[in-house]
PDB file of C-alpha atoms in Angstrom:
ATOM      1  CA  UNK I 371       1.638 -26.655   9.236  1.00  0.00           C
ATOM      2  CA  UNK I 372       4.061 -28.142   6.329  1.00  0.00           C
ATOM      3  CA  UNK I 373       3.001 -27.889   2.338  1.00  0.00           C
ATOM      4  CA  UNK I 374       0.059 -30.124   1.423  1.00  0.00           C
ATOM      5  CA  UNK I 375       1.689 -33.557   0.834  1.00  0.00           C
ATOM      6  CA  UNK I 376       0.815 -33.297  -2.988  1.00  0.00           C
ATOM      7  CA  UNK I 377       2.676 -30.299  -3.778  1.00  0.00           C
ATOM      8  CA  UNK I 378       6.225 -30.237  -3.943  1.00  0.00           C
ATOM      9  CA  UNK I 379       8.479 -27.442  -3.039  1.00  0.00           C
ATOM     10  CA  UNK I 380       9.215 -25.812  -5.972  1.00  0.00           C
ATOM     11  CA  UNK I 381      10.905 -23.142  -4.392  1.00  0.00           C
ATOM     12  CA  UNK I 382      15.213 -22.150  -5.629  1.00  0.00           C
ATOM     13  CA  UNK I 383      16.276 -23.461  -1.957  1.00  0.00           C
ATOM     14  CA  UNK I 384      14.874 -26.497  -1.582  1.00  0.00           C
ATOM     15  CA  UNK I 385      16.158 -27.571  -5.255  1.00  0.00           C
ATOM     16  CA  UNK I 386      18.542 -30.668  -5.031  1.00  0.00           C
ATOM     17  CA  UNK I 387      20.575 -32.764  -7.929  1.00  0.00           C
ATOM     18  CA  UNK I 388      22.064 -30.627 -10.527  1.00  0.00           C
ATOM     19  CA  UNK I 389      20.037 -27.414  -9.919  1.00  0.00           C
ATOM     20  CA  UNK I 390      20.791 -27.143  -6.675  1.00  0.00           C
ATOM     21  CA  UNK I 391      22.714 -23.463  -6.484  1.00  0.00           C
ATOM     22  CA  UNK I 392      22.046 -22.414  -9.908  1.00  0.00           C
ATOM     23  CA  UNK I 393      19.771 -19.507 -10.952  1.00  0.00           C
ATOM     24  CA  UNK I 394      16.838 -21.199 -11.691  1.00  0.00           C
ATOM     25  CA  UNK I 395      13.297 -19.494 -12.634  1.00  0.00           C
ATOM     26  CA  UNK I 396      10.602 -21.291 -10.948  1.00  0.00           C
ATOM     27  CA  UNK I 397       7.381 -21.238 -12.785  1.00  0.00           C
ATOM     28  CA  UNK I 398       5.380 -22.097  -9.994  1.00  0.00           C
ATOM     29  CA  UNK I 399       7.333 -19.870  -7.471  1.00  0.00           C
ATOM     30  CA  UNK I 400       8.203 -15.933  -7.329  1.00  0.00           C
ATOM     31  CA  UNK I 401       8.753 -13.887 -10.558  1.00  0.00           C
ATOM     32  CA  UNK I 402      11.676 -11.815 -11.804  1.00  0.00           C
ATOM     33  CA  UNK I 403      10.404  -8.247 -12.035  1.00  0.00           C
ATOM     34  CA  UNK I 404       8.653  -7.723 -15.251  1.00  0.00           C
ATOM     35  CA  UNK I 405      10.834  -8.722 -18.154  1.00  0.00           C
ATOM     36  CA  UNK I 406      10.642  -7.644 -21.693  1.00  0.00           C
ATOM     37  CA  UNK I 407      10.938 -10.619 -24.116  1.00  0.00           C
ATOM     38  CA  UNK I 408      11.683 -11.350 -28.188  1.00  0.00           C
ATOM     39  CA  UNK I 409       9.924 -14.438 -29.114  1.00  0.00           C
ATOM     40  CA  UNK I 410      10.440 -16.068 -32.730  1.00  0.00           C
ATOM     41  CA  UNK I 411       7.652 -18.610 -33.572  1.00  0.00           C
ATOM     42  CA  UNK I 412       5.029 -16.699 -31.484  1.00  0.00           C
ATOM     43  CA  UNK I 413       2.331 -18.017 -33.653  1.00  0.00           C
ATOM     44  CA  UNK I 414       2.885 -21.872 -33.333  1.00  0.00           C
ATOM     45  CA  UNK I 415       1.687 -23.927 -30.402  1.00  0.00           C
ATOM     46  CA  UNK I 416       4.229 -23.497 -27.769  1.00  0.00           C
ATOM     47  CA  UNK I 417       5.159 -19.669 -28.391  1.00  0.00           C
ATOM     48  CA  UNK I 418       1.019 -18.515 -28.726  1.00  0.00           C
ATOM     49  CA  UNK I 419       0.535 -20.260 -25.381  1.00  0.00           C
ATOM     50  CA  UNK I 420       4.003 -19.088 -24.055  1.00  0.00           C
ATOM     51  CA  UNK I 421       3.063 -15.170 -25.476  1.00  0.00           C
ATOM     52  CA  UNK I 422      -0.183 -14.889 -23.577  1.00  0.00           C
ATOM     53  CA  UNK I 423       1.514 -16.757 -20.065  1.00  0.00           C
ATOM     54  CA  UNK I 424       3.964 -13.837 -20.352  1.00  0.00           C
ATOM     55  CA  UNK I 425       1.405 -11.527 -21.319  1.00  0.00           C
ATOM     56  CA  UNK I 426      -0.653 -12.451 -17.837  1.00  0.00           C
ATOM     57  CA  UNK I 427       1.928 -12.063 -15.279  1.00  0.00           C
ATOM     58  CA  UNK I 428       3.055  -8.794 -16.824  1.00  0.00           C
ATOM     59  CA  UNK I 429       5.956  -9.319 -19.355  1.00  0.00           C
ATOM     60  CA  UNK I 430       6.430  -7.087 -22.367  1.00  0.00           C
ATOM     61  CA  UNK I 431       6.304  -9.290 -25.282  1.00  0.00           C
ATOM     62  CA  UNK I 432       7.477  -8.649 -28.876  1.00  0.00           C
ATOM     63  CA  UNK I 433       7.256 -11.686 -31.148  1.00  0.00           C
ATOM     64  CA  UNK I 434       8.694 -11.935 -34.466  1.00  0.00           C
ATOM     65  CA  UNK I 435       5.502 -12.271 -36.380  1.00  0.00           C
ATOM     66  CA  UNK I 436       5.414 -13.871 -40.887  1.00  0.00           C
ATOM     67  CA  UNK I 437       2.031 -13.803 -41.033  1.00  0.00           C
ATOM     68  CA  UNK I 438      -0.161 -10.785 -39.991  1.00  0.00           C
ATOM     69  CA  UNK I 439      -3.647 -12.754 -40.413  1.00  0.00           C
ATOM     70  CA  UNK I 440      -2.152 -15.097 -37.010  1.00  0.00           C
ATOM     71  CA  UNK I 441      -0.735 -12.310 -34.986  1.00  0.00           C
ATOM     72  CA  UNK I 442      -4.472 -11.437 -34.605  1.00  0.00           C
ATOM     73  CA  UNK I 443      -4.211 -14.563 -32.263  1.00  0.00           C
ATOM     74  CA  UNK I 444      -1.995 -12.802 -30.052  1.00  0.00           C
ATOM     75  CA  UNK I 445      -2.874 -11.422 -27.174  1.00  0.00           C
ATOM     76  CA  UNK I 446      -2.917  -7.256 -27.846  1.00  0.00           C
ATOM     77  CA  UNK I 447      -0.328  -6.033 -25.738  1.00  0.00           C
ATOM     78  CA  UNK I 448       1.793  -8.210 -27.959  1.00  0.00           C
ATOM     79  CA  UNK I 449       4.394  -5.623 -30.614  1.00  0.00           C
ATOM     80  CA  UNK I 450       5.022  -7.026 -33.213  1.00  0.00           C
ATOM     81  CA  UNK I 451       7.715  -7.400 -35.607  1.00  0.00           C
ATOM     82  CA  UNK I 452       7.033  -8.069 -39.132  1.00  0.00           C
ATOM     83  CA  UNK I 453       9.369 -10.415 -40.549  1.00  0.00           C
ATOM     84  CA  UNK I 454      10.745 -13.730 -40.754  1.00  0.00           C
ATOM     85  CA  UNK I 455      13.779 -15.569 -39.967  1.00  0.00           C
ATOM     86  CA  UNK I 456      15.818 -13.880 -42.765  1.00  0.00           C
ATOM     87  CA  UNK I 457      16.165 -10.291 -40.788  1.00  0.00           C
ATOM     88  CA  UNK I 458      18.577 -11.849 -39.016  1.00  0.00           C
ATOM     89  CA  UNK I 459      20.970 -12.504 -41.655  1.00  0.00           C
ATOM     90  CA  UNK I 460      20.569  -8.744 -42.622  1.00  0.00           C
ATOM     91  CA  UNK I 461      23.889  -7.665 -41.530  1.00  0.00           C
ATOM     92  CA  UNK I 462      22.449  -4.024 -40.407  1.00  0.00           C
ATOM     93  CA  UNK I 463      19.632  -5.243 -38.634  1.00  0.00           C
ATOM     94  CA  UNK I 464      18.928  -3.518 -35.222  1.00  0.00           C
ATOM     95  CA  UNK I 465      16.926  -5.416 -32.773  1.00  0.00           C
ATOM     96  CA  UNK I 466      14.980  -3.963 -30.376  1.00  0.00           C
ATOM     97  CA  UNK I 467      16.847  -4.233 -27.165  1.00  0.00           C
ATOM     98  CA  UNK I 468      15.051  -6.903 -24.988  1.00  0.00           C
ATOM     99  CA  UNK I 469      16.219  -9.098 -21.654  1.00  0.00           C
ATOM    100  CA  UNK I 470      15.483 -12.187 -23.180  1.00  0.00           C
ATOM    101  CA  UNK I 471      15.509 -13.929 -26.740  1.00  0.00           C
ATOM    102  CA  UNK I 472      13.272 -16.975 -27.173  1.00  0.00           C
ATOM    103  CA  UNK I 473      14.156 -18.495 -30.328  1.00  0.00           C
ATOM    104  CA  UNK I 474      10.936 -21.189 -31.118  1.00  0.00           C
ATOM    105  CA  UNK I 475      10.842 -20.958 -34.619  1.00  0.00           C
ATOM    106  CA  UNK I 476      11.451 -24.092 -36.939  1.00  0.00           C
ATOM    107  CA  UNK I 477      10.137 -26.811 -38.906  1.00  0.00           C
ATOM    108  CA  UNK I 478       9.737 -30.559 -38.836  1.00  0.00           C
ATOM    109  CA  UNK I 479       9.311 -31.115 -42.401  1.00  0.00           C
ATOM    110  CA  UNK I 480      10.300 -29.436 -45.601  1.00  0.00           C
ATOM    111  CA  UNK I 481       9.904 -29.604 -49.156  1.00  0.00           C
ATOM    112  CA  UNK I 482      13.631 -29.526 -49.415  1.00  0.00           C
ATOM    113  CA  UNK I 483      16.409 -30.236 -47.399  1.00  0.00           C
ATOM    114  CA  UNK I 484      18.139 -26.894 -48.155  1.00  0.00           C
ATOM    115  CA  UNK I 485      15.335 -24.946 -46.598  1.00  0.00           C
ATOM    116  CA  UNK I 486      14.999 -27.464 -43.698  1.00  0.00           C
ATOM    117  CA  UNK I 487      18.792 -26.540 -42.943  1.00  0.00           C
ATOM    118  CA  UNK I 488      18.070 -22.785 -43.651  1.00  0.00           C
ATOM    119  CA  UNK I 489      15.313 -22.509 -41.219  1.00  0.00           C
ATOM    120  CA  UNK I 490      16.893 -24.961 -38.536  1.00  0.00           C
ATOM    121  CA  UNK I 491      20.160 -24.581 -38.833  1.00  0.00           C
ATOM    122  CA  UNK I 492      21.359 -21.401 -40.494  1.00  0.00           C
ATOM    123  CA  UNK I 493      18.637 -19.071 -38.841  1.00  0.00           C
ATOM    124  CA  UNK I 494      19.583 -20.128 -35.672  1.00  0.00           C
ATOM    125  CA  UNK I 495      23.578 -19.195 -36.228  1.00  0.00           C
ATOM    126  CA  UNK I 496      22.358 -15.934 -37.907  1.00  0.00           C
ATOM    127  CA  UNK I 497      20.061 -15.097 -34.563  1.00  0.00           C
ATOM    128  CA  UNK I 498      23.229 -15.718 -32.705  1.00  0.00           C
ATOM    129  CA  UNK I 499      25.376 -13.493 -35.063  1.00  0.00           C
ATOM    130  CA  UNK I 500      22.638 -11.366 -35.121  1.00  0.00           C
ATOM    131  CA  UNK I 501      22.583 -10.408 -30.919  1.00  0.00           C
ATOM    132  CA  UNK I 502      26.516 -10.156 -30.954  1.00  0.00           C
ATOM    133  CA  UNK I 503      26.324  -7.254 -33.333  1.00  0.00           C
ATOM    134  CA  UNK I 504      23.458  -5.191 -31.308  1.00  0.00           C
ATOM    135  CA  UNK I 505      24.665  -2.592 -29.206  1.00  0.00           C
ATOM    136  CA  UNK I 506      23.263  -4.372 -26.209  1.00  0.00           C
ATOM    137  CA  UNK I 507      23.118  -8.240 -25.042  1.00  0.00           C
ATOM    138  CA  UNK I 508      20.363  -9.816 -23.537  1.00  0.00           C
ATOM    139  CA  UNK I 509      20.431 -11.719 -20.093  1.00  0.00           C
ATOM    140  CA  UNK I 510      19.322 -14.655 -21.611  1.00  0.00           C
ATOM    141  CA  UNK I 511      18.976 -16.901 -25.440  1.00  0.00           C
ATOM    142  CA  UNK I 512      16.756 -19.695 -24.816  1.00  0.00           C
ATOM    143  CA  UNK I 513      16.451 -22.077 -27.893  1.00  0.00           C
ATOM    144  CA  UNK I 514      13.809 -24.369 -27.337  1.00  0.00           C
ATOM    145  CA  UNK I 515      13.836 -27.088 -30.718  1.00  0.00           C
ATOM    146  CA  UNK I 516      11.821 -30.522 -31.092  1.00  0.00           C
ATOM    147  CA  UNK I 517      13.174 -34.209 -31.236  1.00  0.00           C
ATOM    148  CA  UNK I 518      10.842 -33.946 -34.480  1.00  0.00           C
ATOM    149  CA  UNK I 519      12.868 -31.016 -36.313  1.00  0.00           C
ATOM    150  CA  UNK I 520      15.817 -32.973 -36.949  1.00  0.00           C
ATOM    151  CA  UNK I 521      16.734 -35.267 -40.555  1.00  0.00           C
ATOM    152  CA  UNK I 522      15.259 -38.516 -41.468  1.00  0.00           C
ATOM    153  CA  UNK I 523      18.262 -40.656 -41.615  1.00  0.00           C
ATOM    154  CA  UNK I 524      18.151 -42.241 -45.408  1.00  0.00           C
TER     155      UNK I 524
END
């Protein structure tokens, strides 16, 4: 008997269009073996619920954490790294090694626009900077931004 006739097949071979052959990670489908993850903006919307999805199927998760009252949030197998953004312009700054980077820190409004381009902008090329100088380089960077975190045009 064939899959209900709700459900698609999710699965890597029966992608077609421009996934077809790539190495794609299926949500729905099987995992990777057990990854261990940075995550910037663990404490906003996306990266709490992302945190404790990783958390459940049985990721190691460190998140990159401003605020110590809203790592409480986080589920408690969570490490996490005290800091902000600005560690990664620290030109010593050793990282602890990981197999994936999930940059979803950023803002959609500031009180300047020199901040809004150092925390969307400038952050992001010092991450980058940042994982070329480790001693190690993860499998993946996935940047995840928002239509909403870009300048008003005047």
């Amino acid at each position: 008997m064939g899959p209900t006739p709700h459900r698609r097949d999710r699965s890597p071979s029966a992608a077609t269009g421009p996934i077809a052959g790539r190495d794609v990670i299926f949500l729905a489908g099987r995992y990777p073996a057990a990854m261990k993850l940075l995550v910037t903006g663990a404490t906003g919307f996306i990266g709490s619920h992302l945190c404790r999805a990783l958390v459940d199927r049985g990721d190691q998760v460190i998140a990159l954490v401003r605020s110590p009252n809203k790592a409480k949030d986080l589920p408690e197998t969570v490490e996490v790294l005290h800091g902000d953004l600005t560690i990664f312009a620290e030109p010593d700054r050793v990282l602890p090694e990981v197999d994936v980077v999930v940059h979803l820190a950023g803002i959609v409004a500031a009180p300047t626009e020199d901040l809004y381009e150092a925390i969307n902008y400038a952050a992001v090329q010092h991450l980058a900077k940042c994982l070329e100088n480790q001693n190690w380089t993860p499998k993946r960077l996935v940047f995840a931004s928002s239509l909403a975190a870009r300048p008003i045009p005047r």
